[in-house]
PDB file of C-alpha atoms (C1' of nucleotides) in Angstrom:
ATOM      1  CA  UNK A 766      27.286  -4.582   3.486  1.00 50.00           C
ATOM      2  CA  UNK A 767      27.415  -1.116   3.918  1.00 47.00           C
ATOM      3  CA  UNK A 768      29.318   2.145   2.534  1.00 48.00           C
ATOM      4  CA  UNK A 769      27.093   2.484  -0.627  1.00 58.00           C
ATOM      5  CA  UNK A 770      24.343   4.987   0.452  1.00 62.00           C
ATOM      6  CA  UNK A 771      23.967   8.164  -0.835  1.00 61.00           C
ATOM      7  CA  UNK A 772      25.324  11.546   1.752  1.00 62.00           C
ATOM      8  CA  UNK A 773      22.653  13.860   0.538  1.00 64.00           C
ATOM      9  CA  UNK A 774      21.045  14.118   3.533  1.00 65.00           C
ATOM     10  CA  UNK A 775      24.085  15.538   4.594  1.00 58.00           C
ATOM     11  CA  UNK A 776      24.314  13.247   8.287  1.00 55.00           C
ATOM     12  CA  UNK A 777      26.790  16.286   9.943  1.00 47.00           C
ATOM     13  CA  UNK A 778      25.255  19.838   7.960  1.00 48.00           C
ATOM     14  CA  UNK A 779      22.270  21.468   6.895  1.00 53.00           C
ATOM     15  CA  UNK A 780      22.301  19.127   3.494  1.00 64.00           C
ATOM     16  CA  UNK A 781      21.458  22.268   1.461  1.00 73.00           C
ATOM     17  CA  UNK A 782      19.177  25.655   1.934  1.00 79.00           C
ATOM     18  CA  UNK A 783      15.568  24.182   1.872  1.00 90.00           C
ATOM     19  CA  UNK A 784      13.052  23.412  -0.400  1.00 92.00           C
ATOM     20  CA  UNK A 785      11.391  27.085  -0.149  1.00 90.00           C
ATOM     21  CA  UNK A 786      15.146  28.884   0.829  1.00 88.00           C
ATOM     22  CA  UNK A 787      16.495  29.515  -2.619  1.00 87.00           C
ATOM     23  CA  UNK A 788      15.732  27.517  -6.127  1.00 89.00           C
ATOM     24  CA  UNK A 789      17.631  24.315  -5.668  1.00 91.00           C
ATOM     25  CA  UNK A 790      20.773  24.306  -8.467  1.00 90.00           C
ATOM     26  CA  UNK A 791      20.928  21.331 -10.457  1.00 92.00           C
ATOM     27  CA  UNK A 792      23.531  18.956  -8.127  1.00 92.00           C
ATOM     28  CA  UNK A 793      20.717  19.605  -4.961  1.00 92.00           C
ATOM     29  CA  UNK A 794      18.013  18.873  -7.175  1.00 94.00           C
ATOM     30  CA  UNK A 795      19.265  15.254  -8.558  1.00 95.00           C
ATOM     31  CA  UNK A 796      20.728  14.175  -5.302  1.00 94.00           C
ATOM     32  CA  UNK A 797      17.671  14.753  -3.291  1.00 96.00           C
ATOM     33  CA  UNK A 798      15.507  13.199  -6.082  1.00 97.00           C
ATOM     34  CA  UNK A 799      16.679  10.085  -5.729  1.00 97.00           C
ATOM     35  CA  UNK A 800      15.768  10.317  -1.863  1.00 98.00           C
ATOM     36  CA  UNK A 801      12.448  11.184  -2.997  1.00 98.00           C
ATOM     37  CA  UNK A 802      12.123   8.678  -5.499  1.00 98.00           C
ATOM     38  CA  UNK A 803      12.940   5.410  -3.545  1.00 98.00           C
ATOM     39  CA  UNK A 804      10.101   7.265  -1.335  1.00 98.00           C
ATOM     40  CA  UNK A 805       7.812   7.208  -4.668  1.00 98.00           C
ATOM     41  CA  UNK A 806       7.101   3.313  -4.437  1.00 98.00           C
ATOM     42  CA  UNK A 807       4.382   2.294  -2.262  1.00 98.00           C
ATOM     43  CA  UNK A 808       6.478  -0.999  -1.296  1.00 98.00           C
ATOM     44  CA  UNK A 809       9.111   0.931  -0.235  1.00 98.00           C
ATOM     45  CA  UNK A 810       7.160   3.389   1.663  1.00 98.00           C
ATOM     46  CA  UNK A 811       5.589   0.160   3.421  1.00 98.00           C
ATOM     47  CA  UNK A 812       8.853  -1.041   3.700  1.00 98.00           C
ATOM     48  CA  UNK A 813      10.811   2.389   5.427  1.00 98.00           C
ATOM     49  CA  UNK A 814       7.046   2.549   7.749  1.00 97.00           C
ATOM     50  CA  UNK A 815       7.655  -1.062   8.787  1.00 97.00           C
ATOM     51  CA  UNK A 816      11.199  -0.381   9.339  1.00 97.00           C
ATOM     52  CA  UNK A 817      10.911   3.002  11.141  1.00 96.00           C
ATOM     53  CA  UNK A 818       7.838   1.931  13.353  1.00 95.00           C
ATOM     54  CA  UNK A 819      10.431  -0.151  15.532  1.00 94.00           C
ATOM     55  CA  UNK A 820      11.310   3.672  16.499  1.00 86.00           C
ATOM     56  CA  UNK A 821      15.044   4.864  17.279  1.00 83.00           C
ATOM     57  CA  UNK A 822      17.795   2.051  17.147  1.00 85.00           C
ATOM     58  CA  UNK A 823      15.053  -0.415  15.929  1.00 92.00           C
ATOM     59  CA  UNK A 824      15.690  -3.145  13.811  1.00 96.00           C
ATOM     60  CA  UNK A 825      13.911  -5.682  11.124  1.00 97.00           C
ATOM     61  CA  UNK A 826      14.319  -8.885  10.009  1.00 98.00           C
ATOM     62  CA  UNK A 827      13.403  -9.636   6.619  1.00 98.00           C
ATOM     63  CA  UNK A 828      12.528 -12.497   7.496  1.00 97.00           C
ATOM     64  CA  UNK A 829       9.483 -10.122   8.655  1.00 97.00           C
ATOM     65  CA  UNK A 830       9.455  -8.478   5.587  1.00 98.00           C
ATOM     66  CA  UNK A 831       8.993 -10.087   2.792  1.00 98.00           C
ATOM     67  CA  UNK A 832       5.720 -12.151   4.445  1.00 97.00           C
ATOM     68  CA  UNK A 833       4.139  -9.289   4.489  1.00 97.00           C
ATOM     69  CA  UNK A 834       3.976  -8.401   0.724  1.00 97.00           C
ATOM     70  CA  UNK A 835       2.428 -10.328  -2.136  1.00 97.00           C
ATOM     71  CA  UNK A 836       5.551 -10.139  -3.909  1.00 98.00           C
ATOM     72  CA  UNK A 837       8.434 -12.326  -4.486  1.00 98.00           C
ATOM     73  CA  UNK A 838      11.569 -12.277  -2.351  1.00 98.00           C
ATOM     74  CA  UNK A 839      13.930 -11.046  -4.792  1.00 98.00           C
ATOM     75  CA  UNK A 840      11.238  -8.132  -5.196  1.00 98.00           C
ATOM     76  CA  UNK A 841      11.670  -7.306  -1.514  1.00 98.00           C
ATOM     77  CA  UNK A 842      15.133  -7.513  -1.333  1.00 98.00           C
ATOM     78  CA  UNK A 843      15.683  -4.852  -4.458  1.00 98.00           C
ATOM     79  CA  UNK A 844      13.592  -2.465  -3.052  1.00 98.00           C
ATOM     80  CA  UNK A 845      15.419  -3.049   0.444  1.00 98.00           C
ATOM     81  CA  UNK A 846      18.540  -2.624  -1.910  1.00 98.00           C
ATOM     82  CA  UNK A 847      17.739   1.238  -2.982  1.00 98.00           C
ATOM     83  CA  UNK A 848      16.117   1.996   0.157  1.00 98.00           C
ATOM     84  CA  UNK A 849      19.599   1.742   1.111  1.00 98.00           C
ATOM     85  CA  UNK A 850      21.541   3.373  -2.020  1.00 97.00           C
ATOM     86  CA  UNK A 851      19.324   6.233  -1.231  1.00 97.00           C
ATOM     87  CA  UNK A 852      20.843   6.401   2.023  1.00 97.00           C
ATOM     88  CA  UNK A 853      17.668   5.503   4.164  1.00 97.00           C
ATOM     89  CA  UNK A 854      18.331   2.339   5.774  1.00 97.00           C
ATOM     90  CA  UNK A 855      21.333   0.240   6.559  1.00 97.00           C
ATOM     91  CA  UNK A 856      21.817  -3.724   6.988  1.00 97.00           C
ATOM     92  CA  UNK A 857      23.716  -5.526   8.928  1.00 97.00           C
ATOM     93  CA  UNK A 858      24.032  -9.886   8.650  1.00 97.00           C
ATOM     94  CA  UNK A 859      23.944 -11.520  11.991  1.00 96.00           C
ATOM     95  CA  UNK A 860      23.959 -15.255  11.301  1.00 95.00           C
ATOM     96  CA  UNK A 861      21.644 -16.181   8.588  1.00 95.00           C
ATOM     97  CA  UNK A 862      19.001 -13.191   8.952  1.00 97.00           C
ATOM     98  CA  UNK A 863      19.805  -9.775   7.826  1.00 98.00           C
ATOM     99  CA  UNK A 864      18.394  -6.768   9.752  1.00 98.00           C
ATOM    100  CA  UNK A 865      17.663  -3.898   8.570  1.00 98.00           C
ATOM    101  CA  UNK A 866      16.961  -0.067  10.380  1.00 98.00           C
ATOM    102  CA  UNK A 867      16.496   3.442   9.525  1.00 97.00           C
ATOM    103  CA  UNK A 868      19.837   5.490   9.412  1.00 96.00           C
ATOM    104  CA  UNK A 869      19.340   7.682  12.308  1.00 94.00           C
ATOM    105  CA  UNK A 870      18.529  11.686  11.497  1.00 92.00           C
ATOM    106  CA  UNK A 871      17.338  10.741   7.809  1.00 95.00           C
ATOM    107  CA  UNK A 872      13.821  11.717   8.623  1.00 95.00           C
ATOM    108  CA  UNK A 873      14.322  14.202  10.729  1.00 95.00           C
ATOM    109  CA  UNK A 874      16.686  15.912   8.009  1.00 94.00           C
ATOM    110  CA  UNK A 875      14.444  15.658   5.112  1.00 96.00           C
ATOM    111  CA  UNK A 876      11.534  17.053   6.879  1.00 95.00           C
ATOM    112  CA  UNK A 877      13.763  20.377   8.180  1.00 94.00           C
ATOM    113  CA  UNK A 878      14.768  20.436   4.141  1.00 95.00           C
ATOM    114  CA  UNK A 879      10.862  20.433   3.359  1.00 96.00           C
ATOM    115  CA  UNK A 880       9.799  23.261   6.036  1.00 92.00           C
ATOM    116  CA  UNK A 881      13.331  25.300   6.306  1.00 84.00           C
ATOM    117  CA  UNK A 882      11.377  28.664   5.423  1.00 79.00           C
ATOM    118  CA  UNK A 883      12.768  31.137   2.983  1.00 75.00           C
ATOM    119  CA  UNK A 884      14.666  33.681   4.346  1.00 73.00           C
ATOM    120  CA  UNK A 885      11.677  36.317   4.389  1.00 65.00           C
ATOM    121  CA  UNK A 886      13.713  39.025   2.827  1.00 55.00           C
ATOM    122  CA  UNK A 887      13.953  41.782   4.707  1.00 55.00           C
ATOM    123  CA  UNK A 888      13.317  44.514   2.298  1.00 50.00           C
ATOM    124  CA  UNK A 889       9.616  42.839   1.555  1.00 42.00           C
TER     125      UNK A 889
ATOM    126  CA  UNK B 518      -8.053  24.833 -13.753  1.00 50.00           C
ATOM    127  CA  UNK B 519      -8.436  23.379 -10.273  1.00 47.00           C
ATOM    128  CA  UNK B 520      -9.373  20.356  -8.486  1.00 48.00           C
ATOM    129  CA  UNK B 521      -7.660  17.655 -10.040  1.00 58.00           C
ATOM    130  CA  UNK B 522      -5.412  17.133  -7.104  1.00 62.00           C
ATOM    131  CA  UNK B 523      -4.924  14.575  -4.613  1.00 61.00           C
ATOM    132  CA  UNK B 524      -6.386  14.673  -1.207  1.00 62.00           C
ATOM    133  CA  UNK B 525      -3.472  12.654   0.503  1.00 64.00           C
ATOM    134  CA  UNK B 526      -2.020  15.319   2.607  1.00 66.00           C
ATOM    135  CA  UNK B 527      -4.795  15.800   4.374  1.00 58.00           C
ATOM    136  CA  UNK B 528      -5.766  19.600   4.214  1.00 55.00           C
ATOM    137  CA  UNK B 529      -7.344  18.686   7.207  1.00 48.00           C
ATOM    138  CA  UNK B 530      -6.771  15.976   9.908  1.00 48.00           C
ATOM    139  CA  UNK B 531      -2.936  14.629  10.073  1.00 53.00           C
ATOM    140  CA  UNK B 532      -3.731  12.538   6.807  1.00 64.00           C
ATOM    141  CA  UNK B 533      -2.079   9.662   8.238  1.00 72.00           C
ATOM    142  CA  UNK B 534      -0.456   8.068  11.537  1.00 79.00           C
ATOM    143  CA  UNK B 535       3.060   8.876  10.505  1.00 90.00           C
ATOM    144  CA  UNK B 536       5.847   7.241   8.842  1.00 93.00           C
ATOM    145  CA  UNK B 537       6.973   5.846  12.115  1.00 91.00           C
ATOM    146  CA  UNK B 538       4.131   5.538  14.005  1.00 89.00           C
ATOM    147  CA  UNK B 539       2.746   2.356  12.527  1.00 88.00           C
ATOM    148  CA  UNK B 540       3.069   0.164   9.621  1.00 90.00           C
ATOM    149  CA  UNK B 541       1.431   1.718   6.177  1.00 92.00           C
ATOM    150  CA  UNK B 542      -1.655  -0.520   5.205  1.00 91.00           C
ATOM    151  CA  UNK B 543      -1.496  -0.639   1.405  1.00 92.00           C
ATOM    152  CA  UNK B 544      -3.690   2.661   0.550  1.00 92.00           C
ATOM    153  CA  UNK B 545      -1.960   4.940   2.737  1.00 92.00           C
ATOM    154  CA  UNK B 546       1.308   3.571   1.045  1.00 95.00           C
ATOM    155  CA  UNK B 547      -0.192   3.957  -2.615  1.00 95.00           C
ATOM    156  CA  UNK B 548      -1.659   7.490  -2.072  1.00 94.00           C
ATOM    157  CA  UNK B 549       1.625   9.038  -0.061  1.00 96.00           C
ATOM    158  CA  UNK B 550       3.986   6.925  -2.768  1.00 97.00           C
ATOM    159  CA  UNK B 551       2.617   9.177  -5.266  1.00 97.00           C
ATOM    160  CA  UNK B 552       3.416  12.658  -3.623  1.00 98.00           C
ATOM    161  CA  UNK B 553       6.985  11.095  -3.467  1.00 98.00           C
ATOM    162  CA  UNK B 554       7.168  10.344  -6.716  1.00 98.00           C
ATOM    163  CA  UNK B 555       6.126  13.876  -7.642  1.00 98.00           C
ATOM    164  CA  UNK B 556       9.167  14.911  -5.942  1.00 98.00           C
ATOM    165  CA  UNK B 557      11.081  12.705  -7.031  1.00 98.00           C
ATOM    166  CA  UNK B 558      12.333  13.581 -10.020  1.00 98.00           C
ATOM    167  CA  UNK B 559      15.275  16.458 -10.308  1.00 98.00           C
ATOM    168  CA  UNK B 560      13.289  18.657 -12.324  1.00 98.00           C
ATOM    169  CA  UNK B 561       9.916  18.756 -10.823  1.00 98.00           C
ATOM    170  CA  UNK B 562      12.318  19.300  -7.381  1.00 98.00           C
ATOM    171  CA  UNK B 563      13.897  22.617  -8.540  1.00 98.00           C
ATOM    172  CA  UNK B 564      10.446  23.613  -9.796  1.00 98.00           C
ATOM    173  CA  UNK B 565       8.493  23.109  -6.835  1.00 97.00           C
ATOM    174  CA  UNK B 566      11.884  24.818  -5.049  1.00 97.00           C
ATOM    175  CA  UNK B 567      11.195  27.765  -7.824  1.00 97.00           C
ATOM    176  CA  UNK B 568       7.556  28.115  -6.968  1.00 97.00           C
ATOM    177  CA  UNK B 569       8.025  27.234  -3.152  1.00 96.00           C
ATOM    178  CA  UNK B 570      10.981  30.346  -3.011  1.00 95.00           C
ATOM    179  CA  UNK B 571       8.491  32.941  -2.845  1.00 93.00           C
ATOM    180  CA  UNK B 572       7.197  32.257   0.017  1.00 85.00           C
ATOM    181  CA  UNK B 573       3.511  31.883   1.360  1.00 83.00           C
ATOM    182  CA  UNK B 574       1.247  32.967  -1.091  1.00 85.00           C
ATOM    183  CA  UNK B 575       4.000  33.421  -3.694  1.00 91.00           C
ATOM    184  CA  UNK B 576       3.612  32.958  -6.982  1.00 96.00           C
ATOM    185  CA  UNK B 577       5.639  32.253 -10.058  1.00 97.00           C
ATOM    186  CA  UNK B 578       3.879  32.805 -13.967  1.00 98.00           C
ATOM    187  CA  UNK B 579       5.295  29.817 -16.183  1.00 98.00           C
ATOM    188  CA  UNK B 580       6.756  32.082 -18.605  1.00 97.00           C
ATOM    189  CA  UNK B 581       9.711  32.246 -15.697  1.00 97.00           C
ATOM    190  CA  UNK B 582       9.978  28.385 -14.703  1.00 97.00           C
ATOM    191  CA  UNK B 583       9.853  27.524 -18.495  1.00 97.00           C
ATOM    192  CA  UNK B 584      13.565  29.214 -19.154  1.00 97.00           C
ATOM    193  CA  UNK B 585      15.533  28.367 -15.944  1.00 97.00           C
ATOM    194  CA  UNK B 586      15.946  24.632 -17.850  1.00 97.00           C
ATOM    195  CA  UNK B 587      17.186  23.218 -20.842  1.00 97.00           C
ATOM    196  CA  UNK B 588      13.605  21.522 -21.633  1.00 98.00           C
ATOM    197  CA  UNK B 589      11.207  22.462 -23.701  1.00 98.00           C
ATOM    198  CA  UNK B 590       7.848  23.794 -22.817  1.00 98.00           C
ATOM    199  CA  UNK B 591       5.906  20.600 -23.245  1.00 98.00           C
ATOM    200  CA  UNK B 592       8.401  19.348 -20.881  1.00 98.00           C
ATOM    201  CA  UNK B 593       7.932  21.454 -17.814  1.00 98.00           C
ATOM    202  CA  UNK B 594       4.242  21.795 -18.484  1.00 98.00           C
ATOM    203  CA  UNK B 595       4.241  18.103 -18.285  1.00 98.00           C
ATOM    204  CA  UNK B 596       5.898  18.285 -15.186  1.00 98.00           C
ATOM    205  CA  UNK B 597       4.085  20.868 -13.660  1.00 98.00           C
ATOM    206  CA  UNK B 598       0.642  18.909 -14.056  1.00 98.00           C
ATOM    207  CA  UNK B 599       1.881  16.165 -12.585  1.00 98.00           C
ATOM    208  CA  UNK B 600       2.969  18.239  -9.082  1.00 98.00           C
ATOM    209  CA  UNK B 601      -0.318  19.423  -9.657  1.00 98.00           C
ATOM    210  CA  UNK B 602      -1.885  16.034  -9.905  1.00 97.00           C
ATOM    211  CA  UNK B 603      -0.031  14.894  -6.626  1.00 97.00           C
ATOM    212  CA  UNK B 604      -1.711  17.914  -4.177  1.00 97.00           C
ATOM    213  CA  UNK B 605       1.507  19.980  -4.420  1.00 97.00           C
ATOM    214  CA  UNK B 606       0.332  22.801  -6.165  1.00 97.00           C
ATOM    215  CA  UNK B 607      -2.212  25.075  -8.251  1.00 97.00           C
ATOM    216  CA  UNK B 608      -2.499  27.180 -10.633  1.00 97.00           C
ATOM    217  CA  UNK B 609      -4.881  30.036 -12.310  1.00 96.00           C
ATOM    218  CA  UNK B 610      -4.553  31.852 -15.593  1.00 97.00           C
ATOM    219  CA  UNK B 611      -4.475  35.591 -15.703  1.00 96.00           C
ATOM    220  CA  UNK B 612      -4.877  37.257 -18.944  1.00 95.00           C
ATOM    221  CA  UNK B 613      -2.439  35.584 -20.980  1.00 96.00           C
ATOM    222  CA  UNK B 614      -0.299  34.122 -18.262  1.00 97.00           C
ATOM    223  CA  UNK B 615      -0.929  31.495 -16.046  1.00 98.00           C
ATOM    224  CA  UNK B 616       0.376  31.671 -12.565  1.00 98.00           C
ATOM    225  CA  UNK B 617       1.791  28.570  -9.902  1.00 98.00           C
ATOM    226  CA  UNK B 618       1.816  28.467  -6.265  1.00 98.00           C
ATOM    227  CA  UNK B 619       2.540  26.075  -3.223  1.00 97.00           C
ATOM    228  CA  UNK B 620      -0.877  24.594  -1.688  1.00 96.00           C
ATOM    229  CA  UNK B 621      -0.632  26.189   1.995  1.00 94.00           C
ATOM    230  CA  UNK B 622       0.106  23.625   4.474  1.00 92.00           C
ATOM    231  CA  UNK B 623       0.881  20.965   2.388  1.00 95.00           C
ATOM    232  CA  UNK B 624       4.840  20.991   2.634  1.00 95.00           C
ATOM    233  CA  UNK B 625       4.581  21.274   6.644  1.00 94.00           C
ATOM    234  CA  UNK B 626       1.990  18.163   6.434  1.00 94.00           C
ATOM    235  CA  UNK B 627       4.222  16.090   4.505  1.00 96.00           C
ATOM    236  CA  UNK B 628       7.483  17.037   7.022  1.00 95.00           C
ATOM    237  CA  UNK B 629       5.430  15.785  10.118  1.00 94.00           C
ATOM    238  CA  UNK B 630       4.209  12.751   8.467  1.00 95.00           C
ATOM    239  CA  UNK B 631       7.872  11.698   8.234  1.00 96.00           C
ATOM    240  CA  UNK B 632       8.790  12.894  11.769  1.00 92.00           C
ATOM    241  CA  UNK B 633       6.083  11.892  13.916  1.00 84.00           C
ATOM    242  CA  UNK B 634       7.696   9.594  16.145  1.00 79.00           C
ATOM    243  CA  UNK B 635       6.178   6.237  17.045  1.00 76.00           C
ATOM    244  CA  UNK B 636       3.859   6.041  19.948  1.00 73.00           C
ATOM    245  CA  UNK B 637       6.829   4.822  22.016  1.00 66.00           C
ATOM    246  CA  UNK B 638       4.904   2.142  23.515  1.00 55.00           C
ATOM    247  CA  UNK B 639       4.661   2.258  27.340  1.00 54.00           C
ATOM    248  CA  UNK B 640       4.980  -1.565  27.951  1.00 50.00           C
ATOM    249  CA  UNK B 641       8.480  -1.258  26.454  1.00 42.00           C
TER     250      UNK B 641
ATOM    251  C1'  DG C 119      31.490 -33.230   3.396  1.00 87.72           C
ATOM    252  C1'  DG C 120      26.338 -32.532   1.872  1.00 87.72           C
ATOM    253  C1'  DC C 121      21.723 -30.626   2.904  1.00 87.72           C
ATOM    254  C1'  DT C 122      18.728 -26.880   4.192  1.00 87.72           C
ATOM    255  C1'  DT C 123      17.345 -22.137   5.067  1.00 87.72           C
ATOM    256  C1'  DG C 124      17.736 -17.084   4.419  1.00 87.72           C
ATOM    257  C1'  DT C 125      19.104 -13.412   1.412  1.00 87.72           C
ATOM    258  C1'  DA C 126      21.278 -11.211  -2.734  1.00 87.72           C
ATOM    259  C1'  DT C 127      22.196 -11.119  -7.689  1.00 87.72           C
ATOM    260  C1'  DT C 128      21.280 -12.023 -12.567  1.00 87.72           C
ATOM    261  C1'  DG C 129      18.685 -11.835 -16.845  1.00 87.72           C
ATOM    262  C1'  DA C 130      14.536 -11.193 -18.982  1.00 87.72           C
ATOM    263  C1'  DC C 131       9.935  -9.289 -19.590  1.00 87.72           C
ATOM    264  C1'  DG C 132       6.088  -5.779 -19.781  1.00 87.72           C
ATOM    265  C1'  DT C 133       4.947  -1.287 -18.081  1.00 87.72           C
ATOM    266  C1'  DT C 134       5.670   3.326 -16.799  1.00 87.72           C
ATOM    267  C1'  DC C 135       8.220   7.608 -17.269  1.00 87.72           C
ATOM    268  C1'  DG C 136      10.658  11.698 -19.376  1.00 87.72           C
ATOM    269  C1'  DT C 137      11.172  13.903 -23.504  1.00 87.72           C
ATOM    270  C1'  DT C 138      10.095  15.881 -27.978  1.00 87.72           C
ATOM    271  C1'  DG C 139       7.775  18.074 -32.292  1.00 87.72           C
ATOM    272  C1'  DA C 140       3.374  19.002 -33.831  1.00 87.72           C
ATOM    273  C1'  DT C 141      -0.831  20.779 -32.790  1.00 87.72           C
ATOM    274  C1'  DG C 142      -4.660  23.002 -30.196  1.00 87.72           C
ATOM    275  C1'  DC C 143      -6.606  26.502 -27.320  1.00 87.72           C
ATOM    276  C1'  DA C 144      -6.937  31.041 -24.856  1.00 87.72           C
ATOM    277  C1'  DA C 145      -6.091  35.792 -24.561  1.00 87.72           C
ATOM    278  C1'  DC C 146      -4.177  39.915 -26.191  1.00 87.72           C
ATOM    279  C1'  DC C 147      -3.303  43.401 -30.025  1.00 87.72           C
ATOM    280  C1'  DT C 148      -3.915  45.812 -34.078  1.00 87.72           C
TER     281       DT C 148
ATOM    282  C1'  DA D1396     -11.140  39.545 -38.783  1.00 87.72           C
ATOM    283  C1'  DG D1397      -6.204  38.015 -38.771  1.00 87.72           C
ATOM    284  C1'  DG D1398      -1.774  37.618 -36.379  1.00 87.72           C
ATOM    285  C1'  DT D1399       0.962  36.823 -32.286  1.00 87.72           C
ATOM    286  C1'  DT D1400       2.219  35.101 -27.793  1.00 87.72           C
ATOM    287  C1'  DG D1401       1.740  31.892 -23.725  1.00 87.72           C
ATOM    288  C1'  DC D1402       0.535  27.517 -22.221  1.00 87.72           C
ATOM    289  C1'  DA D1403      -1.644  22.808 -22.575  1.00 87.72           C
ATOM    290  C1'  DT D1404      -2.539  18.477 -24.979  1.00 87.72           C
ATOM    291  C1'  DC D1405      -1.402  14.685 -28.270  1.00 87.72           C
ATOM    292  C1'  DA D1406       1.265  10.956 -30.284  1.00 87.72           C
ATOM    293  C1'  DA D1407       5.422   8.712 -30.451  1.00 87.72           C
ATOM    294  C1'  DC D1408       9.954   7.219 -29.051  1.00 87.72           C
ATOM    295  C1'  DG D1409      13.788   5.437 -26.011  1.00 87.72           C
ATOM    296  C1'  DA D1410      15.105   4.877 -21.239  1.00 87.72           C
ATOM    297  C1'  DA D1411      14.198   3.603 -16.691  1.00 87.72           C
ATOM    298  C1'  DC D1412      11.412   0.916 -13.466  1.00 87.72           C
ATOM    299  C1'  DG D1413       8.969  -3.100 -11.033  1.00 87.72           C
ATOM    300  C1'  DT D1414       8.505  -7.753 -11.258  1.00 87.72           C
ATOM    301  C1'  DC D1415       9.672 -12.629 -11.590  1.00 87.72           C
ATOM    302  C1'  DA D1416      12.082 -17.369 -12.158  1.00 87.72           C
ATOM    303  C1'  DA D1417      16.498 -19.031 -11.950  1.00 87.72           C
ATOM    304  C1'  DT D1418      20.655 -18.932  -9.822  1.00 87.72           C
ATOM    305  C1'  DA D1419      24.366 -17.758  -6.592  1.00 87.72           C
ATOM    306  C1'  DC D1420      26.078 -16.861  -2.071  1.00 87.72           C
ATOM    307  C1'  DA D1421      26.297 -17.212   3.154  1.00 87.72           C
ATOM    308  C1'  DA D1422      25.596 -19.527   7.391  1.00 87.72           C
ATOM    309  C1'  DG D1423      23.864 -23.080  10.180  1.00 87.72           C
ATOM    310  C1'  DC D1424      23.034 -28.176  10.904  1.00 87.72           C
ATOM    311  C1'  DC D1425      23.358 -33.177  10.036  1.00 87.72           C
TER     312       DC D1425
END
DNA sequence: GGCTTGTATTGACGTTCGTTGATGCAACCT
DNA sequence: AGGTTGCATCAACGAACGTCAATACAAGCC
């Protein structure tokens, strides 16, 4: 149930330069598009907002989930699904519910790679 | 050539409570899905990393974004009216050439909407 | 065992997205 | 004026996406 997430947001380095450090090459580019992208849906946003507002180590039953969308289960649990294969959230089955929380640094990460300034070169 | 843009990161207030700090009500999610989805796609990434590169009040003309890719022009004009469209940047034309920059603030805005930690709540 | 509840997967559908060639428009240059 | 260059828009196509009903799987309970 888990070991299928992306490692863009590189968990132990600096993932890559920044947004604004240097033009992204092609490899930085599509693996931090896809983090983007399972951003790009407002269900998932709700989904990561609900998750994440539990705060550090918090977790989410879907059982909490899915109520609060005007969508089907199934619905819920694909976008839960690339949440996760984007390397945002992880899941873990205890009993019959499955919980859900936010991998722990993934914000924090992709906010340094939006601000990271460019390295105001010193001859300008 | 201007104002065509969202308003979602705020330009002014903090445009929303934060990922974390509460749940998303549906518009928040809608209008801040679509700045995602901007960015989420590989080549609108290395663009906006082009454009973002040069710093505050940088600027890049087209006629040097349009060669970096293997796209045609259509393509990355397409592409750049849609970062456009989702409050990421502008643009003005200059003689013959037209010119792209990062709106000020708005990169900053949309890091500390993802880090602003939850209001830790003081009953807990 | 069989029944029930919670969640994931499958297969199908309509819609949106990324891409292109063709075309249009704006500004420069003789 | 006519020609050229830079960029945007249009129309069309295939691919990817979001959604659902149906089904499968997992765990608890009788």
């Amino acid at each position: 149930m888990s070991k299928q997430e992306l490692e863009v947001i590189g968990q132990d380095a600096a993932c890559c330069p920044g947004l604004s450090a240097a033009p992204l090459d092609e490899v930085q580019a599509a693996d931090l598009a896809k983090v983007f992208k399972a951003l790009g849906d407002p269900v998932r946003l709700r989904l990561m907002s609900m998750i994440a507002s539990r705060g550090e180590a918090g977790e989410v039953c879907v059982c909490e989930l899915t109520p609060a969308f005007d969508l089907s289960q199934p619905t819920i649990s694909h976008h839960l699904k690339l949440l996760r294969q984007a390397g945002l959230i992880d899941c873990e089955r205890r009993g019959t519910w499955v919980y859900y929380w936010v991998l722990p640094g993934v914000l924090e990460r992709l906010a340094a790679f939006l601000t990271t300034p460019h390295p105001a070169r010193a001859s300008a």
